Structures are given as C-alpha cells and as structure tokens.
Coordinates of C-alpha atoms (C1' of nucleotides) in Angstrom, one line a residue:
Chain A
M278 CA -19.5 9.0 -39.6
Q279 CA -20.6 10.9 -42.7
F280 CA -21.5 14.5 -42.7
Y281 CA -23.7 16.5 -45.0
K282 CA -22.0 19.6 -46.2
K283 CA -23.6 22.6 -47.6
S284 CA -22.6 26.2 -47.5
E285 CA -26.1 27.4 -46.8
T286 CA -27.6 25.9 -43.7
N287 CA -31.1 27.0 -43.1
R288 CA -30.3 29.1 -40.1
L289 CA -33.7 30.6 -39.3
N290 CA -35.7 27.5 -39.4
C291 CA -33.1 25.4 -37.7
P292 CA -34.3 23.1 -34.9
I293 CA -31.0 23.5 -33.1
Q294 CA -31.2 27.2 -33.1
L295 CA -34.9 27.4 -32.1
T296 CA -34.4 24.9 -29.3
N297 CA -31.3 26.8 -28.1
Q298 CA -33.3 30.0 -27.9
I299 CA -35.4 28.3 -25.2
L300 CA -32.9 26.1 -23.4
G301 CA -29.6 27.9 -24.0
D302 CA -29.1 29.7 -20.8
K303 CA -27.9 29.1 -17.3
W304 CA -31.1 27.9 -15.6
V305 CA -33.7 26.4 -17.9
L306 CA -32.1 23.0 -18.2
L307 CA -31.7 22.7 -14.5
I308 CA -35.3 23.7 -13.9
L309 CA -36.3 20.9 -16.3
R310 CA -34.2 18.5 -14.4
E311 CA -36.2 19.3 -11.2
L312 CA -39.4 18.8 -13.1
F313 CA -38.3 15.4 -14.4
L314 CA -37.3 14.5 -10.9
G315 CA -40.9 15.2 -9.9
N316 CA -40.6 18.5 -8.2
T317 CA -43.5 20.9 -8.9
K318 CA -43.5 23.8 -6.5
F319 CA -41.9 27.2 -6.6
D320 CA -40.1 26.7 -3.3
E321 CA -38.7 23.3 -4.3
F322 CA -37.1 24.8 -7.3
E323 CA -35.8 27.7 -5.3
K324 CA -34.3 25.6 -2.6
N325 CA -32.8 22.9 -4.8
L326 CA -31.3 25.2 -7.4
A327 CA -30.2 28.1 -5.2
I328 CA -31.7 30.5 -7.8
S329 CA -33.1 33.9 -6.9
K330 CA -36.8 34.3 -6.8
S331 CA -37.0 37.0 -9.5
V332 CA -35.1 34.9 -12.0
L333 CA -37.0 31.8 -11.2
T334 CA -40.3 33.6 -11.8
V335 CA -39.1 34.8 -15.1
K336 CA -37.9 31.4 -16.2
L337 CA -41.1 29.6 -15.1
N338 CA -43.2 32.1 -17.0
L339 CA -41.0 31.6 -20.0
L340 CA -41.5 27.9 -19.9
V341 CA -45.2 28.3 -19.5
Q342 CA -45.3 30.7 -22.5
H343 CA -43.4 28.2 -24.7
G344 CA -45.8 25.5 -23.6
L345 CA -43.2 23.2 -21.9
I346 CA -44.9 23.4 -18.5
I347 CA -48.4 23.9 -17.2
K348 CA -49.2 26.0 -14.2
T349 CA -52.2 25.1 -12.1
D350 CA -53.5 26.3 -8.8
Y351 CA -54.5 23.9 -6.1
K352 CA -55.7 24.1 -2.5
E353 CA -55.3 21.8 0.4
E354 CA -57.8 21.8 3.3
K355 CA -57.2 24.7 5.7
K356 CA -54.4 26.0 3.6
R357 CA -54.0 28.8 1.1
T358 CA -54.1 28.4 -2.6
R359 CA -50.7 27.4 -4.1
S360 CA -49.4 26.9 -7.6
E361 CA -47.7 23.9 -9.1
Y362 CA -45.9 23.4 -12.4
Q363 CA -45.9 20.2 -14.4
L364 CA -44.4 19.2 -17.6
S365 CA -46.7 19.3 -20.6
K366 CA -46.6 16.7 -23.3
K367 CA -44.4 18.9 -25.3
G368 CA -42.1 19.4 -22.3
S369 CA -42.0 15.7 -21.3
E370 CA -40.9 14.8 -24.8
L371 CA -37.6 16.4 -23.9
I372 CA -36.9 13.2 -22.0
F373 CA -34.9 12.0 -25.0
M374 CA -32.6 15.1 -24.8
M375 CA -32.4 14.7 -21.1
G376 CA -31.4 11.0 -21.5
A377 CA -28.8 11.9 -24.1
I378 CA -27.3 14.5 -21.8
L379 CA -27.3 12.1 -18.8
D380 CA -25.5 9.5 -20.9
W381 CA -23.0 11.9 -22.2
G382 CA -22.4 13.7 -18.9
N383 CA -22.1 10.5 -16.9
T384 CA -19.6 9.1 -19.3
N385 CA -17.5 12.2 -19.7
L386 CA -17.9 14.5 -16.8
V387 CA -19.2 12.8 -13.8
S388 CA -17.2 11.1 -11.0
K389 CA -18.7 7.6 -10.7
E390 CA -17.4 7.3 -7.2
E391 CA -20.0 9.7 -6.1
T392 CA -23.7 9.6 -6.4
Y393 CA -25.0 10.5 -9.8
L394 CA -28.2 10.7 -11.8
K395 CA -29.3 8.2 -14.4
I396 CA -32.4 6.7 -16.0
I397 CA -33.5 3.2 -15.2
D398 CA -36.2 0.8 -16.4
K399 CA -38.7 -1.1 -14.2
T400 CA -36.1 -3.7 -13.3
G401 CA -33.8 -1.0 -12.0
A402 CA -31.3 -1.6 -14.8
P403 CA -29.9 1.5 -16.6
V404 CA -31.2 2.2 -20.1
K405 CA -29.4 3.8 -23.1
L406 CA -30.4 5.7 -26.2
V407 CA -29.9 4.4 -29.7
F408 CA -30.8 5.5 -33.2
V409 CA -33.1 3.2 -35.1
N410 CA -34.6 3.2 -38.6
Q411 CA -38.3 2.9 -39.5
N412 CA -38.2 -0.8 -38.8
N413 CA -36.8 -0.3 -35.4
K414 CA -33.4 -1.7 -36.4
I415 CA -30.6 -0.3 -34.4
L416 CA -28.2 1.8 -36.5
S417 CA -24.5 2.3 -36.3
L418 CA -23.2 5.9 -36.1
N419 CA -21.5 5.3 -39.4
D420 CA -24.9 4.9 -41.0
L421 CA -26.0 8.4 -40.1
S422 CA -25.7 11.8 -41.7
F423 CA -27.2 15.2 -41.4
E424 CA -29.4 16.4 -44.2
L425 CA -31.4 19.4 -45.2
S426 CA -34.7 18.6 -46.8
Chain B
M117 CA -20.5 29.5 3.1
Q118 CA -23.1 27.1 1.7
F119 CA -23.0 23.4 2.4
Y120 CA -24.0 20.6 0.1
K121 CA -26.8 18.4 1.4
K122 CA -26.4 14.7 0.5
S123 CA -30.0 13.9 1.1
E124 CA -31.0 15.9 -1.9
T125 CA -30.1 15.5 -5.5
N126 CA -26.4 15.4 -6.0
R127 CA -26.2 18.9 -7.5
L128 CA -22.4 19.2 -7.7
N129 CA -21.9 15.8 -9.4
C130 CA -25.0 16.1 -11.6
P131 CA -24.5 15.3 -15.3
I132 CA -27.1 17.8 -16.3
Q133 CA -25.5 20.6 -14.4
L134 CA -22.0 19.8 -15.5
T135 CA -23.0 19.5 -19.2
N136 CA -25.0 22.7 -18.9
Q137 CA -21.9 24.5 -17.7
I138 CA -20.3 23.8 -21.0
L139 CA -23.3 23.9 -23.4
G140 CA -25.7 26.3 -21.6
D141 CA -25.0 29.5 -23.4
K142 CA -26.0 31.4 -26.5
W143 CA -23.4 30.0 -28.9
V144 CA -21.8 26.7 -28.1
L145 CA -24.7 24.5 -29.3
L146 CA -24.7 26.4 -32.6
I147 CA -21.0 26.0 -33.1
L148 CA -21.4 22.2 -32.5
R149 CA -24.1 22.2 -35.1
E150 CA -21.6 23.6 -37.6
L151 CA -19.1 21.0 -36.6
F152 CA -21.6 18.2 -37.1
L153 CA -22.4 19.7 -40.5
G154 CA -18.8 19.2 -41.4
N155 CA -17.5 22.8 -41.1
T156 CA -14.0 23.1 -39.6
K157 CA -12.6 26.6 -40.2
F158 CA -12.8 29.8 -38.3
D159 CA -14.2 31.8 -41.1
E160 CA -16.9 29.2 -41.8
F161 CA -18.2 29.5 -38.3
E162 CA -17.9 33.2 -38.4
K163 CA -19.8 33.5 -41.6
N164 CA -22.5 30.9 -40.9
L165 CA -23.3 32.0 -37.4
A166 CA -22.9 35.8 -37.6
I167 CA -20.8 35.7 -34.5
S168 CA -18.2 38.2 -33.5
K169 CA -14.6 37.1 -33.8
S170 CA -13.7 37.7 -30.3
V171 CA -16.5 35.6 -28.9
L172 CA -15.9 32.9 -31.5
T173 CA -12.3 32.7 -30.4
V174 CA -13.3 32.4 -26.7
K175 CA -15.8 29.7 -27.4
L176 CA -13.5 27.6 -29.6
N177 CA -10.8 27.7 -27.0
L178 CA -13.3 26.7 -24.4
L179 CA -14.4 23.7 -26.5
V180 CA -10.7 22.7 -27.0
Q181 CA -10.1 23.0 -23.2
H182 CA -13.1 20.7 -22.5
G183 CA -11.8 18.2 -25.0
L184 CA -14.9 18.4 -27.3
I185 CA -12.9 19.6 -30.3
I186 CA -9.3 19.3 -31.5
K187 CA -7.4 22.1 -33.1
T188 CA -4.9 21.3 -35.8
D189 CA -2.7 23.4 -38.0
Y190 CA -2.4 22.5 -41.7
K191 CA -0.8 24.0 -44.7
E192 CA -1.8 23.8 -48.4
E193 CA 0.9 24.4 -51.1
K194 CA 1.8 28.0 -51.6
K195 CA -0.6 29.0 -48.8
R196 CA -0.1 30.1 -45.3
T197 CA -0.7 27.8 -42.3
R198 CA -4.3 27.7 -41.2
S199 CA -6.1 26.1 -38.3
E200 CA -9.0 23.7 -38.4
Y201 CA -11.3 22.4 -35.7
Q202 CA -12.7 18.9 -35.6
L203 CA -14.9 17.0 -33.2
S204 CA -13.1 14.7 -30.8
K205 CA -14.5 11.3 -29.9
K206 CA -15.9 13.0 -26.8
G207 CA -17.5 15.7 -28.8
S208 CA -18.9 13.5 -31.5
E209 CA -20.7 11.4 -28.8
L210 CA -22.9 14.4 -28.4
I211 CA -24.7 13.2 -31.6
F212 CA -27.3 11.6 -29.4
M213 CA -28.1 14.9 -27.8
M214 CA -28.1 16.6 -31.2
G215 CA -30.4 14.0 -32.5
A216 CA -32.7 14.4 -29.6
I217 CA -32.8 18.1 -30.0
L218 CA -33.4 17.8 -33.8
D219 CA -36.3 15.4 -33.2
W220 CA -37.9 17.7 -30.6
G221 CA -37.2 20.9 -32.4
N222 CA -38.5 19.5 -35.7
T223 CA -41.7 18.3 -34.0
N224 CA -42.4 21.3 -31.8
L225 CA -40.8 24.4 -33.2
V226 CA -39.9 24.0 -36.9
S227 CA -42.1 24.9 -39.8
K228 CA -42.1 21.8 -42.0
E229 CA -43.1 23.9 -45.0
E230 CA -39.6 25.2 -45.1
T231 CA -36.3 23.5 -45.3
Y232 CA -35.2 21.9 -42.1
L233 CA -32.4 19.9 -40.6
K234 CA -32.7 16.2 -39.8
I235 CA -30.7 13.0 -39.5
I236 CA -31.0 10.2 -42.1
D237 CA -29.6 6.7 -42.6
K238 CA -27.9 5.4 -45.7
T239 CA -31.1 4.8 -47.5
G240 CA -32.0 8.4 -47.0
A241 CA -34.8 7.6 -44.6
P242 CA -35.1 9.6 -41.4
V243 CA -34.0 8.0 -38.1
K244 CA -35.3 8.3 -34.6
L245 CA -34.0 7.9 -31.1
V246 CA -35.4 5.3 -28.7
F247 CA -34.6 4.1 -25.2
V248 CA -33.5 0.4 -25.0
N249 CA -32.5 -1.9 -22.1
Q250 CA -29.4 -4.0 -21.9
N251 CA -30.9 -6.5 -24.3
N252 CA -31.6 -3.8 -26.9
K253 CA -35.3 -4.2 -26.3
I254 CA -37.1 -0.9 -27.0
L255 CA -38.7 0.6 -23.9
S256 CA -41.9 2.6 -23.5
L257 CA -41.7 6.0 -21.7
N258 CA -43.8 4.5 -19.0
D259 CA -41.0 2.1 -18.1
L260 CA -38.5 4.8 -17.3
S261 CA -37.6 6.7 -14.2
F262 CA -34.9 8.9 -12.9
E263 CA -32.7 7.6 -10.1
L264 CA -29.8 8.5 -8.0
S265 CA -27.4 5.7 -7.4
Chain C
dC224 C1' -6.8 34.3 -42.3
dA225 C1' -7.0 33.8 -37.4
dG226 C1' -7.0 35.8 -33.9
dG227 C1' -5.6 39.8 -29.8
dA228 C1' -6.6 43.9 -27.5
dT229 C1' -10.0 47.6 -26.3
dC230 C1' -14.0 49.7 -25.4
dC231 C1' -18.7 49.9 -24.4
dA232 C1' -23.7 48.6 -24.0
dC233 C1' -26.8 45.9 -22.1
dA234 C1' -28.9 41.6 -20.4
dG235 C1' -28.7 38.5 -16.8
dC236 C1' -28.5 37.6 -12.3
dG237 C1' -28.3 38.1 -7.1
dA238 C1' -29.6 40.6 -3.0
dT239 C1' -32.9 42.8 -0.6
dA240 C1' -37.2 44.6 0.7
dC241 C1' -42.1 44.5 0.1
dT242 C1' -47.0 42.4 -0.6
dG243 C1' -51.5 39.7 -0.7
Chain D
dC152 C1' -46.0 30.9 -0.1
dA153 C1' -45.4 33.0 -4.4
dG154 C1' -44.4 36.2 -6.3
dT155 C1' -43.1 42.1 -7.4
dA156 C1' -40.2 45.9 -7.3
dT157 C1' -35.9 47.9 -7.1
dC158 C1' -31.0 48.3 -7.3
dG159 C1' -26.5 47.5 -8.7
dC160 C1' -23.0 44.5 -10.3
dT161 C1' -20.8 41.4 -13.5
dG162 C1' -20.3 38.9 -17.6
dT163 C1' -21.4 38.3 -22.2
dG164 C1' -21.2 39.8 -26.6
dG165 C1' -20.7 43.3 -30.5
dA166 C1' -17.8 46.7 -32.8
dT167 C1' -13.6 48.4 -34.0
dC168 C1' -8.8 48.5 -34.7
dC169 C1' -4.4 46.0 -34.8
dT170 C1' -1.0 42.0 -35.8
dG171 C1' 1.9 38.1 -38.0

DNA sequence: CAGGATCCACAGCGATACTG
DNA sequence: CAGTATCGCTGTGGATCCTG
C-alpha cells in the first residue's frame, strides 16, 4: 500500500477529525448500533446499553443537533405521547462505517464461538465491503493512497 | 452484580463495542490517521496533532498492546537510536473504516472549498466503498440487514 | 529525541431524587 | 415514560519538569 506524505495535513478541515468530534466518545457509536438494529425509544437504549439517563439525554440531543437522528413524537390510543428517534439520511449513511467496523471487529476481536453481529443480504449470506473505482471495478489495497486535494 | 441476557443483542461479544473500546476516545483515530498518512515518529505525531507527550505515550503503548501498531528501534549513522511506529496487518485493515469515515465526513462535514483528505487509485481518481456479496456483486442498501448469528 | 513522573483542572459519567 | 436537577467521583488530558 502506498501512502501520501506531506508535512502539513489539513487538520482543521479534516474529515477524520470532524467525524471524530461527533463519534469519538464512549457512547455515541453504541447508540448508533442500537439505531441500526431498529431500536427507537429512550428506554430501549437505556436498557440495552446500561447508560445513565442523564448521559443518554445529552447524547441523543447531540445526535439530533448534528442531524444524525430525527426525534418525533407519537401517540398510541389511550396512551400518553412518547418520543422516538430514527436515523436521518445523513445518519444512515454511516452504515458503511458500521459495516467496516463490524468486519474488522469480527475478524480481529470477536470470539466466533459465541453469537456475534454481522450484516447479511437478502439471501442471508454475509456481505463485505470493497473499494471500487468510478467504473465499479474492485480495487486492490495496493492501488490506494491517501491524498490532499 | 449484573447478568448478561442472551435473548438480547450480544453486548459483550459485540464487534462494535469491542472496537469502540479501542478507538472510542479523543485521540486514537487521529493517531491512526497520521499512521495512514505515513508518519511513524513520536515527534511527528506530537507536532501534527498538538497532543501532549504523556498522553501520546499512553495511546501509542495502547495501540501496541492491542496489536494495531508495531514499535521498532532503528539507528542512523552517527545518530542515537530512535523508535518508529508502523501499522501492523491488523491495524492497516482498518483502512476500510478510515475510507468509510473519509467518505462520510467529506460528504457531510467538510467544506469542499478548502483542501481535504480523500483516497484515490493509481490514476488519481477518487474511490468509493460498496457492499458486495460473495460473488462480488454490488448490493443496494435495501438489500442489507443486521443479524445476530 | 522519546519518554517518565507529577500535579492539577475539568469533563464525563453514574447514582439518585424529582417532575409532568 | 422521558426526561431534569444535583451531587460527587474518576479518568482523561494538559503543563511542567526531569532523564538517558
């Protein structure tokens, strides 16, 4: 694999840094996991993650502010109004990152003897991520390099 | 004492959680960026990231412990021995995650008027990530679902 | 140059109690 | 149920000084 080398990376406008400012903490990625698993309600997050209410509130508000999730109120018959949180388009586009983490984590960290999480297609077969060029031709890692432009 | 409930998501063996325990902080992802950009030396990280020495030491050791980077000593003529850090195979496989974050960050957070970071192929054209099945057929996002198995 | 050792400030988080 | 409010602890990170 080739690497681009330059002494002056653009730090402030860097997509890694900006993304890390949103996702780089103890909880946000795990909340996103719950959202991708289809959970939408406050108490589902609270129960599944064993997170404190106050922190959960803060993180959900943060995700709303950044436009990754959308909060809506709904009401079932004879019940009080409740809130639910759903991934926005922007948020759901993180599925590529989630898929990459799933692949890497399953390969390198997870015990395959136990139950584990993965992404499958409609036939139930596991999928994988690949880099492609403009013509959808699959690229080898040796073809890739980082660049500032 | 808390008990793990098998009927729910496998939290303890979850690839997202396990990966997040390594990457989910303020600095690790940015150090990985520097490594993917080809930087290898302590003072390069220190200068590029504006991170304090003590924290940088801790984070580098952590990455070594987790097997994401390899520390080696080397010595140039007439100079003292120095250390360098390079991505291991395990670490460099995170390029899919880095690529996904680059794509997402560039689309959603980065000002394209300024310089920004991306991944290109040998012709200099930008690449993208796609999900494929076992036969390398590109999948639509509608075909995907998360599953425990 | 590559850390170690200290010290300190503060943000993050959990626990608990309270509210509409 | 979905938060607020408050409290206190701990861990993270920055700053400074020291070492081979």
